Short mmCIF file of C-alpha atoms and ligand atoms in Angstrom, two decimals:
data_model
loop_
_atom_site.label_atom_id
_atom_site.label_comp_id
_atom_site.label_asym_id
_atom_site.label_seq_id
_atom_site.Cartn_x
_atom_site.Cartn_y
_atom_site.Cartn_z
CA MET A 29 -19.10 -40.17 14.16
CA LEU A 30 -20.31 -36.78 15.43
CA ALA A 31 -19.68 -33.71 13.30
CA ALA A 32 -17.75 -30.74 14.65
CA ILE A 33 -19.79 -27.84 15.97
CA ILE A 34 -18.84 -24.79 13.94
CA THR A 35 -20.21 -21.40 14.94
CA LEU A 36 -19.55 -17.90 13.70
CA GLN A 37 -20.19 -15.21 16.32
CA THR A 38 -20.29 -11.54 15.42
CA GLN A 39 -18.89 -9.24 18.09
CA GLU A 40 -20.06 -5.73 18.98
CA ASN A 41 -17.19 -4.24 16.98
CA ALA A 42 -18.36 -6.31 13.95
CA SER A 43 -15.38 -8.64 14.09
CA GLN A 44 -16.19 -12.36 14.06
CA ASN A 45 -15.12 -15.29 16.18
CA LEU A 46 -15.08 -18.67 14.46
CA ILE A 47 -15.57 -21.35 17.10
CA ILE A 48 -14.69 -24.93 16.22
CA GLN A 49 -15.56 -27.68 18.69
CA ARG A 50 -14.19 -31.02 17.68
CA PRO A 51 -16.14 -34.00 19.10
CA PRO A 52 -13.99 -36.18 21.42
CA SER A 53 -14.33 -39.08 18.96
CA GLY A 54 -12.79 -36.94 16.19
CA LEU A 55 -14.35 -36.27 12.80
CA SER A 56 -13.74 -36.88 9.14
CA LEU A 57 -14.08 -34.70 6.05
CA GLN A 58 -16.04 -35.90 3.03
CA GLY A 59 -17.42 -34.39 -0.15
CA ARG A 60 -16.85 -32.50 -3.37
CA ILE A 61 -15.87 -28.88 -2.92
CA SER A 62 -16.05 -26.01 -5.35
CA ILE A 63 -13.70 -23.20 -4.47
CA PRO A 64 -13.75 -19.47 -5.30
CA GLY A 65 -11.99 -18.02 -8.33
CA ASP A 66 -8.26 -17.41 -8.36
CA LYS A 67 -7.43 -14.11 -6.68
CA SER A 68 -4.38 -13.27 -8.81
CA ILE A 69 -6.23 -13.99 -12.06
CA SER A 70 -9.32 -12.09 -10.88
CA HIS A 71 -7.31 -8.91 -10.26
CA ARG A 72 -5.63 -9.15 -13.63
CA ALA A 73 -8.89 -9.80 -15.50
CA LEU A 74 -10.44 -6.67 -14.00
CA MET A 75 -7.34 -4.54 -14.65
CA LEU A 76 -6.68 -5.68 -18.21
CA GLY A 77 -10.40 -5.44 -18.96
CA ALA A 78 -10.33 -1.85 -17.71
CA ILE A 79 -7.40 -0.76 -19.90
CA ALA A 80 -8.48 -2.72 -22.99
CA GLU A 81 -10.68 -1.49 -25.78
CA GLY A 82 -14.15 -3.00 -25.88
CA GLU A 83 -15.84 -5.35 -23.47
CA THR A 84 -14.33 -8.06 -21.28
CA GLU A 85 -16.50 -10.82 -19.85
CA ILE A 86 -15.22 -12.53 -16.74
CA GLN A 87 -16.63 -15.85 -15.66
CA GLY A 88 -15.86 -17.19 -12.19
CA LEU A 89 -14.36 -13.99 -10.79
CA LEU A 90 -13.50 -14.19 -7.10
CA LEU A 91 -16.20 -12.18 -5.32
CA GLY A 92 -13.92 -11.48 -2.35
CA GLU A 93 -12.85 -8.22 -0.76
CA ASP A 94 -9.56 -7.92 -2.68
CA PRO A 95 -11.02 -8.00 -6.22
CA ARG A 96 -13.72 -5.60 -4.99
CA SER A 97 -10.93 -3.16 -4.09
CA THR A 98 -9.53 -3.51 -7.60
CA ALA A 99 -12.96 -2.99 -9.16
CA HIS A 100 -13.58 0.18 -7.12
CA CYS A 101 -10.19 1.64 -8.06
CA PHE A 102 -10.63 0.99 -11.78
CA GLN A 103 -14.19 2.31 -11.73
CA ALA A 104 -12.80 5.53 -10.26
CA LEU A 105 -10.29 5.57 -13.13
CA GLY A 106 -13.12 5.44 -15.67
CA ALA A 107 -13.87 1.78 -16.44
CA GLU A 108 -17.45 0.54 -16.25
CA ILE A 109 -17.63 -2.66 -14.24
CA SER A 110 -20.89 -4.51 -13.63
CA GLU A 111 -21.83 -5.43 -10.07
CA LEU A 112 -19.60 -8.05 -8.48
CA ASN A 113 -22.44 -10.27 -7.37
CA THR A 114 -22.89 -12.79 -10.13
CA GLN A 115 -20.78 -15.39 -11.83
CA LEU A 116 -20.44 -13.16 -14.90
CA VAL A 117 -18.82 -9.74 -14.55
CA ARG A 118 -18.60 -7.34 -17.48
CA VAL A 119 -15.93 -4.67 -17.86
CA LYS A 120 -16.21 -1.89 -20.41
CA GLY A 121 -12.63 -0.87 -21.04
CA ILE A 122 -11.43 2.69 -21.59
CA GLY A 123 -8.37 1.87 -23.71
CA LEU A 124 -4.75 2.17 -22.65
CA GLY A 125 -3.63 5.67 -21.67
CA ASN A 126 -7.15 6.93 -21.03
CA PHE A 127 -7.49 6.90 -17.25
CA GLN A 128 -9.53 9.76 -15.89
CA GLU A 129 -8.15 11.65 -12.93
CA PRO A 130 -10.09 10.25 -9.97
CA MET A 131 -11.98 12.64 -7.67
CA ASP A 132 -10.66 10.93 -4.58
CA VAL A 133 -7.91 8.72 -3.18
CA LEU A 134 -7.80 5.25 -4.77
CA ASN A 135 -8.19 2.75 -1.92
CA ALA A 136 -6.65 -0.69 -2.46
CA GLY A 137 -7.91 -1.94 0.93
CA ASN A 138 -5.91 -4.98 2.03
CA SER A 139 -4.64 -5.84 -1.44
CA GLY A 140 -0.94 -5.72 -2.30
CA THR A 141 -1.66 -6.89 -5.84
CA THR A 142 -4.12 -4.04 -6.42
CA ILE A 143 -1.82 -1.27 -5.25
CA ARG A 144 1.43 -2.56 -6.77
CA LEU A 145 0.07 -3.46 -10.20
CA MET A 146 -2.02 -0.29 -10.36
CA LEU A 147 1.03 1.86 -9.54
CA GLY A 148 2.68 0.70 -12.78
CA LEU A 149 -0.36 1.83 -14.76
CA LEU A 150 -0.80 5.13 -12.92
CA ALA A 151 2.86 6.14 -13.17
CA SER A 152 2.75 5.70 -16.95
CA HIS A 153 -0.31 7.91 -17.55
CA PRO A 154 1.24 11.31 -18.46
CA GLY A 155 -0.36 14.49 -17.19
CA ARG A 156 -2.60 12.93 -14.58
CA PHE A 157 -2.30 12.96 -10.81
CA PHE A 158 -3.36 10.09 -8.55
CA THR A 159 -3.26 9.25 -4.86
CA VAL A 160 -3.41 5.68 -3.55
CA THR A 161 -3.77 4.18 -0.12
CA GLY A 162 -4.89 1.03 1.69
CA ASP A 163 -5.84 -0.38 5.08
CA ASP A 164 -3.55 -0.48 8.15
CA SER A 165 -1.81 -3.63 6.92
CA LEU A 166 -1.23 -2.37 3.37
CA ARG A 167 0.02 1.02 4.61
CA SER A 168 2.81 -0.76 6.45
CA ARG A 169 3.89 -3.00 3.55
CA PRO A 170 6.95 -2.06 1.47
CA MET A 171 6.22 -0.21 -1.77
CA SER A 172 9.90 0.50 -2.49
CA ARG A 173 10.06 -2.76 -4.48
CA VAL A 174 7.86 -1.15 -7.14
CA VAL A 175 8.60 2.53 -6.53
CA LYS A 176 12.35 2.10 -7.16
CA PRO A 177 12.11 0.45 -10.60
CA LEU A 178 9.33 2.84 -11.58
CA GLN A 179 11.59 5.74 -10.59
CA GLN A 180 14.29 4.23 -12.81
CA MET A 181 11.73 4.55 -15.59
CA SER A 182 11.49 8.23 -14.46
CA ALA A 183 8.20 7.92 -12.59
CA GLU A 184 7.29 10.59 -10.05
CA ILE A 185 5.99 9.07 -6.83
CA TRP A 186 5.89 10.55 -3.33
CA GLY A 187 4.96 9.07 0.03
CA ARG A 188 5.93 8.51 3.65
CA ASN A 189 9.25 6.99 4.67
CA SER A 190 11.20 8.30 1.65
CA ASN A 191 8.41 7.47 -0.83
CA THR A 192 8.16 3.82 0.20
CA LEU A 193 4.90 3.59 2.17
CA ALA A 194 1.30 4.33 1.18
CA PRO A 195 -0.45 6.72 1.02
CA LEU A 196 1.43 7.51 -2.18
CA ALA A 197 0.96 10.34 -4.67
CA VAL A 198 1.74 9.75 -8.33
CA GLN A 199 2.26 12.34 -11.05
CA GLY A 200 1.89 10.33 -14.26
CA GLN A 201 4.72 10.72 -16.79
CA ALA A 202 5.83 9.51 -20.18
CA LEU A 203 8.22 6.85 -18.89
CA LYS A 204 11.33 5.41 -20.47
CA PRO A 205 11.80 1.65 -20.91
CA ILE A 206 14.30 -0.22 -18.73
CA HIS A 207 15.66 -3.70 -18.22
CA TYR A 208 14.95 -4.35 -14.57
CA HIS A 209 16.80 -7.11 -12.69
CA SER A 210 14.51 -7.69 -9.74
CA PRO A 211 16.27 -8.77 -6.54
CA ILE A 212 13.17 -10.78 -5.52
CA ALA A 213 11.00 -13.32 -7.33
CA SER A 214 7.77 -11.36 -7.10
CA ALA A 215 4.88 -11.47 -9.56
CA GLN A 216 3.65 -8.17 -8.19
CA VAL A 217 6.95 -6.45 -9.01
CA LYS A 218 7.21 -8.15 -12.41
CA SER A 219 3.62 -7.30 -13.30
CA CYS A 220 3.91 -3.70 -12.13
CA ILE A 221 6.86 -3.07 -14.45
CA LEU A 222 5.26 -4.91 -17.38
CA LEU A 223 2.06 -2.89 -16.98
CA ALA A 224 4.11 0.32 -16.85
CA GLY A 225 5.85 -0.85 -20.03
CA LEU A 226 2.54 -1.15 -21.90
CA ASN A 227 2.13 2.62 -22.22
CA THR A 228 5.86 3.34 -22.59
CA GLU A 229 7.57 3.63 -25.95
CA GLY A 230 10.17 0.89 -26.52
CA LYS A 231 10.77 -2.46 -24.90
CA THR A 232 10.61 -2.99 -21.13
CA THR A 233 12.18 -6.13 -19.68
CA VAL A 234 12.01 -7.70 -16.23
CA THR A 235 14.39 -10.46 -15.13
CA GLU A 236 13.71 -12.24 -11.87
CA PRO A 237 15.93 -14.56 -9.79
CA ALA A 238 13.36 -17.40 -9.87
CA LEU A 239 10.12 -17.77 -11.76
CA SER A 240 7.10 -16.23 -10.04
CA ARG A 241 3.47 -16.78 -11.09
CA ASP A 242 2.99 -15.99 -14.78
CA HIS A 243 -0.71 -15.07 -14.94
CA SER A 244 0.09 -11.54 -16.16
CA GLU A 245 2.14 -12.87 -19.05
CA ARG A 246 -0.57 -15.34 -20.10
CA MET A 247 -3.34 -12.78 -19.89
CA LEU A 248 -1.41 -9.92 -21.50
CA LYS A 249 -0.77 -12.15 -24.51
CA ALA A 250 -4.44 -13.15 -24.67
CA PHE A 251 -5.44 -9.44 -24.63
CA GLY A 252 -3.11 -8.76 -27.59
CA ALA A 253 0.07 -7.35 -26.01
CA GLU A 254 3.39 -8.15 -27.68
CA LEU A 255 5.36 -10.15 -25.14
CA SER A 256 8.48 -12.27 -25.37
CA ILE A 257 9.59 -14.67 -22.68
CA ASP A 258 13.05 -16.11 -22.13
CA PRO A 259 12.63 -19.09 -19.77
CA GLU A 260 16.43 -19.58 -19.56
CA THR A 261 16.88 -16.28 -17.75
CA ASN A 262 13.38 -15.82 -16.27
CA SER A 263 12.96 -12.67 -18.36
CA VAL A 264 9.87 -11.13 -19.90
CA THR A 265 9.83 -8.25 -22.39
CA VAL A 266 6.80 -6.18 -23.28
CA THR A 267 6.59 -3.86 -26.28
CA GLY A 268 5.19 -0.44 -25.49
CA ASN A 269 2.41 1.58 -27.10
CA ALA A 270 0.38 -1.60 -26.84
CA LYS A 271 -3.24 -1.99 -27.77
CA LEU A 272 -5.31 -4.41 -25.73
CA TYR A 273 -8.69 -5.77 -26.76
CA GLY A 274 -11.45 -7.01 -24.46
CA GLN A 275 -11.61 -10.79 -24.03
CA LYS A 276 -13.65 -13.57 -22.46
CA VAL A 277 -11.79 -14.67 -19.34
CA VAL A 278 -12.62 -17.84 -17.40
CA VAL A 279 -11.11 -17.73 -13.91
CA PRO A 280 -10.16 -21.16 -12.51
CA GLY A 281 -10.52 -22.03 -8.83
CA ASP A 282 -7.75 -20.68 -6.61
CA ILE A 283 -5.14 -23.31 -5.70
CA SER A 284 -4.30 -21.14 -2.69
CA SER A 285 -7.87 -21.71 -1.45
CA ALA A 286 -7.82 -25.39 -2.46
CA ALA A 287 -4.70 -25.75 -0.29
CA PHE A 288 -6.75 -25.53 2.92
CA TRP A 289 -8.78 -28.59 1.89
CA LEU A 290 -5.77 -30.49 0.59
CA VAL A 291 -4.11 -30.15 3.97
CA ALA A 292 -7.36 -30.71 5.91
CA GLY A 293 -8.10 -33.88 3.90
CA SER A 294 -4.54 -35.11 4.50
CA ILE A 295 -4.37 -34.56 8.25
CA VAL A 296 -7.89 -35.46 9.41
CA PRO A 297 -8.01 -39.28 9.60
CA GLY A 298 -10.59 -41.07 7.44
CA SER A 299 -11.13 -38.08 5.10
CA GLU A 300 -11.64 -38.03 1.36
CA LEU A 301 -12.31 -34.79 -0.53
CA VAL A 302 -12.41 -33.78 -4.18
CA VAL A 303 -11.68 -30.13 -4.85
CA GLU A 304 -13.13 -29.24 -8.24
CA ASN A 305 -11.82 -26.90 -10.93
CA VAL A 306 -8.47 -26.03 -9.34
CA GLY A 307 -6.03 -23.89 -11.34
CA VAL A 308 -2.82 -25.93 -11.64
CA ASN A 309 -0.59 -23.45 -13.44
CA PRO A 310 2.96 -24.82 -12.87
CA THR A 311 4.06 -21.50 -11.36
CA ARG A 312 1.53 -22.15 -8.55
CA THR A 313 1.76 -25.89 -7.90
CA GLY A 314 4.58 -25.83 -5.34
CA ILE A 315 1.97 -26.82 -2.72
CA LEU A 316 1.25 -30.08 -4.59
CA GLU A 317 4.96 -30.85 -4.77
CA ALA A 318 5.51 -30.06 -1.09
CA LEU A 319 2.56 -32.23 -0.02
CA ALA A 320 3.83 -35.03 -2.28
CA MET A 321 7.24 -34.79 -0.53
CA MET A 322 5.35 -35.12 2.75
CA GLY A 323 3.69 -38.33 1.57
CA ALA A 324 0.20 -36.89 0.99
CA ASP A 325 -2.26 -38.99 -1.03
CA ILE A 326 -3.26 -36.49 -3.72
CA GLN A 327 -4.34 -37.15 -7.31
CA LEU A 328 -5.10 -34.81 -10.17
CA GLU A 329 -8.16 -35.88 -12.17
CA ASN A 330 -9.85 -34.56 -15.30
CA GLN A 331 -6.87 -32.39 -16.26
CA ARG A 332 -7.77 -29.80 -18.91
CA GLU A 333 -6.93 -26.32 -20.17
CA VAL A 334 -9.49 -23.54 -19.69
CA ALA A 335 -8.92 -20.16 -21.32
CA GLY A 336 -5.14 -20.47 -21.30
CA GLU A 337 -4.75 -21.85 -17.75
CA PRO A 338 -4.35 -25.56 -16.79
CA VAL A 339 -7.11 -26.86 -14.51
CA ALA A 340 -7.82 -30.15 -12.70
CA ASP A 341 -10.02 -31.69 -10.02
CA VAL A 342 -7.87 -32.69 -7.07
CA ARG A 343 -8.65 -35.70 -4.88
CA VAL A 344 -7.12 -36.02 -1.43
CA ARG A 345 -7.32 -38.91 1.01
CA SER A 346 -5.94 -38.74 4.53
CA SER A 347 -2.49 -40.17 5.17
CA GLN A 348 0.27 -39.97 7.76
CA LEU A 349 2.46 -37.09 6.64
CA LYS A 350 6.21 -36.94 7.13
CA SER A 351 8.47 -33.94 7.47
CA CYS A 352 10.39 -32.32 4.62
CA THR A 353 12.52 -29.30 3.78
CA ILE A 354 10.97 -26.55 1.71
CA ALA A 355 13.47 -24.02 0.39
CA GLY A 356 14.94 -22.45 -2.75
CA ASP A 357 13.18 -21.93 -6.07
CA ILE A 358 10.00 -23.71 -4.96
CA ILE A 359 9.26 -20.91 -2.47
CA PRO A 360 7.75 -18.39 -4.95
CA ARG A 361 5.57 -21.21 -6.29
CA LEU A 362 3.97 -21.83 -2.87
CA ILE A 363 4.57 -18.60 -0.99
CA ASP A 364 0.90 -18.05 -0.06
CA GLU A 365 0.49 -21.66 1.06
CA ILE A 366 3.21 -21.61 3.73
CA PRO A 367 0.80 -20.86 6.62
CA ILE A 368 -1.28 -23.95 5.77
CA LEU A 369 1.88 -25.99 5.10
CA ALA A 370 2.99 -25.09 8.62
CA VAL A 371 -0.24 -26.69 9.84
CA ALA A 372 0.50 -29.81 7.76
CA ALA A 373 4.02 -29.93 9.24
CA THR A 374 2.59 -29.79 12.77
CA PHE A 375 0.91 -33.15 12.10
CA ALA A 376 3.83 -34.69 10.18
CA GLN A 377 6.37 -37.08 11.67
CA GLY A 378 9.75 -35.41 12.07
CA THR A 379 11.03 -31.86 11.78
CA THR A 380 10.04 -29.73 8.81
CA ILE A 381 12.27 -26.84 7.79
CA ILE A 382 11.03 -23.91 5.74
CA ARG A 383 13.71 -21.49 4.52
CA ASP A 384 14.28 -18.74 1.92
CA ALA A 385 10.84 -17.37 2.73
CA ALA A 386 11.67 -14.01 4.36
CA GLU A 387 9.00 -12.53 2.05
CA LEU A 388 6.43 -13.97 4.48
CA ARG A 389 7.36 -11.21 6.89
CA VAL A 390 5.92 -8.54 4.58
CA LYS A 391 2.66 -10.22 3.59
CA GLU A 392 -0.77 -9.22 4.99
CA SER A 393 0.84 -9.92 8.38
CA ASP A 394 4.29 -11.15 9.40
CA ARG A 395 3.29 -14.72 8.61
CA ILE A 396 6.38 -16.26 10.25
CA THR A 397 5.86 -14.64 13.64
CA VAL A 398 2.08 -14.86 13.60
CA MET A 399 1.88 -18.51 12.52
CA ALA A 400 4.53 -19.56 15.04
CA GLN A 401 2.80 -17.69 17.89
CA GLN A 402 -0.72 -18.88 17.09
CA LEU A 403 0.15 -22.54 16.44
CA ASN A 404 2.27 -22.62 19.58
CA LYS A 405 -0.76 -21.43 21.59
CA MET A 406 -2.37 -24.71 20.48
CA GLY A 407 0.64 -26.73 21.68
CA ALA A 408 2.61 -26.92 18.43
CA LYS A 409 6.40 -26.70 18.38
CA VAL A 410 7.19 -24.02 15.85
CA THR A 411 10.42 -22.01 16.03
CA GLU A 412 10.88 -18.90 13.98
CA LEU A 413 13.86 -18.63 11.65
CA PRO A 414 14.80 -15.29 10.08
CA ASP A 415 13.56 -16.58 6.72
CA GLY A 416 11.22 -19.39 7.68
CA MET A 417 10.25 -21.84 10.41
CA GLU A 418 11.34 -25.06 12.03
CA ILE A 419 8.36 -27.23 12.93
CA VAL A 420 8.65 -30.30 15.12
CA GLY A 421 5.69 -32.43 14.10
CA GLY A 422 3.69 -35.04 15.91
CA THR A 423 2.58 -33.13 19.00
CA ALA A 424 -1.14 -33.31 19.77
CA LEU A 425 -2.80 -29.92 19.42
CA VAL A 426 -5.27 -28.60 21.97
CA GLY A 427 -7.99 -26.05 21.30
CA ALA A 428 -7.08 -22.47 22.25
CA GLU A 429 -7.98 -18.81 21.68
CA VAL A 430 -6.10 -17.74 18.57
CA ASP A 431 -6.16 -14.68 16.31
CA SER A 432 -5.99 -14.17 12.54
CA HIS A 433 -4.22 -10.82 13.00
CA THR A 434 -6.66 -9.76 10.23
CA ASP A 435 -4.76 -11.98 7.78
CA HIS A 436 -7.14 -14.16 5.73
CA ARG A 437 -4.72 -17.03 5.19
CA ILE A 438 -3.73 -17.14 8.87
CA GLY A 439 -7.37 -17.30 10.01
CA MET A 440 -8.25 -20.14 7.62
CA SER A 441 -5.04 -22.08 8.39
CA LEU A 442 -5.86 -21.96 12.10
CA ALA A 443 -9.39 -23.22 11.41
CA ILE A 444 -7.92 -26.26 9.66
CA ALA A 445 -5.53 -26.86 12.57
CA ALA A 446 -8.55 -26.70 14.91
CA LEU A 447 -10.18 -29.66 13.10
CA ASN A 448 -7.41 -31.85 14.47
CA ALA A 449 -7.09 -30.22 17.90
CA SER A 450 -8.89 -31.59 20.92
CA GLY A 451 -11.59 -29.43 22.53
CA THR A 452 -12.64 -25.99 21.36
CA THR A 453 -10.69 -23.45 19.33
CA THR A 454 -11.83 -19.85 18.94
CA ILE A 455 -10.36 -17.94 16.01
CA HIS A 456 -10.66 -14.20 16.57
CA ARG A 457 -11.06 -11.80 13.65
CA ALA A 458 -12.08 -14.71 11.42
CA GLU A 459 -13.93 -12.33 9.06
CA ALA A 460 -10.57 -11.78 7.35
CA ALA A 461 -11.33 -14.91 5.27
CA ALA A 462 -13.63 -12.76 3.09
CA ILE A 463 -10.55 -11.22 1.46
CA SER A 464 -10.03 -14.35 -0.64
CA TYR A 465 -12.65 -16.91 0.45
CA PRO A 466 -16.08 -15.51 1.37
CA ASN A 467 -17.77 -18.94 1.86
CA PHE A 468 -14.97 -20.59 3.76
CA THR A 469 -17.05 -21.25 6.89
CA SER A 470 -20.05 -22.67 5.03
CA THR A 471 -17.82 -25.09 3.10
CA LEU A 472 -16.13 -26.06 6.36
CA LYS A 473 -19.54 -26.91 7.83
CA GLU A 474 -20.49 -28.89 4.73
CA VAL A 475 -17.46 -31.17 4.68
CA CYS A 476 -17.23 -31.98 8.41
CA ARG A 477 -18.87 -35.33 9.12
C1 LIG B 24 0.52 -12.15 -6.12
C2 LIG B 24 1.85 -12.37 -5.96
C3 LIG B 24 2.46 -12.81 -4.70
C4 LIG B 24 1.43 -13.40 -3.76
C5 LIG B 24 0.21 -12.54 -3.67
C6 LIG B 24 -0.44 -12.40 -5.04
C7 LIG B 24 0.02 -11.69 -7.42
O1 LIG B 24 3.07 -11.72 -4.07
O2 LIG B 24 1.98 -13.57 -2.48
O3 LIG B 24 -0.73 -13.10 -2.78
O4 LIG B 24 -1.20 -11.77 -7.68
O5 LIG B 24 0.84 -11.22 -8.23
P1 LIG B 24 4.58 -11.25 -4.43
O6 LIG B 24 4.59 -10.85 -5.84
O7 LIG B 24 4.83 -10.10 -3.52
O8 LIG B 24 5.42 -12.43 -4.13
#
């Protein structure tokens, strides 16, 4: 069997086209894959390391663009962070409440997690003034979801569109604790409020409508914060005037990055892949459950716990997928995997329905519109719903010119779709993958046989 021809072309404007030519005879994917560190855990390790006392050692940090944005912001706030170019990153913390006033605007780049979590910390640093911004995508994403609860805690935040869009200015204050009932299941909202509660006298509680990823809770406890969790009501309470102490953090592989290979291995006939060291925290494993519903052949091997997070190697063998409905409480546990699940659904027998996922419209791009448009260019049958998609599976895809819309997960999802499309697919603005998966293309080349 001939391998696919995979080429990355850099354009004059520095953007990259990823060109995938599938041989007429098809291809198969084989091998063992190591994936980059978990993005959510990487952000939190850098942030908690920065506000802790003493040194934090981070092994396996994601060396992608998003954690680099976090590192730059927290360096500007006074933390010493070693270069992000090795597998071991050291953070010398400054202790809670000790941010210095940065000389310039804090730039969170493309990263919603950086700006939203950081806002909780900035707002609760009395007497200091901060300004925060991001790239074109981030400046159009809603900040009201964190600004409103922070204002309830008496934070002072200003910005465009009635203080809801970055750039934002923050005058740090001594905040008051609240019990916040979040209307959305969002780990960014939950974590923002909990981080604000750290430097606030009293107890701050967040209740969410469904459980979102709990990496902040796990790591806050490990760093010494006093935290109580009520699983019955999806509530977390943090006690203020906390003291955090530097820790050794081991970052597992990102299940959101593993997801591309789990779908690729399922849909490309004759494939068998093992993705090593995948974080399988139950608040993140919705993708495994959805693929199981679709009849995927996936096994967890060598299950273990590493530094407070469950980890496994995940084996996938190709199989004929079938449609399913993905809706309700599972959505926050697979929200970032919906673009690649849409690709899986395109190759599944029957009609897959994805609902209750309106949040996708305010991610790095409007992932409902963009995924539907781009997959349909390849011949898929995807219809947008206000809060999801309806995908009629089983139509053969044909190579086309598609675009990531600068959204990392869209670009990589389209690359996986291209492996099973006839002819040549060109993915424009493919460099977006570097946000969460800098070696995506080299791994793609390695596994294609
Ligand atoms: C994240 C939470 C999720 C997720 C994002 C990372 C986090 O966002 O989509 O990629 O690290 O807390 P929401 O909290 O907005 O759902």
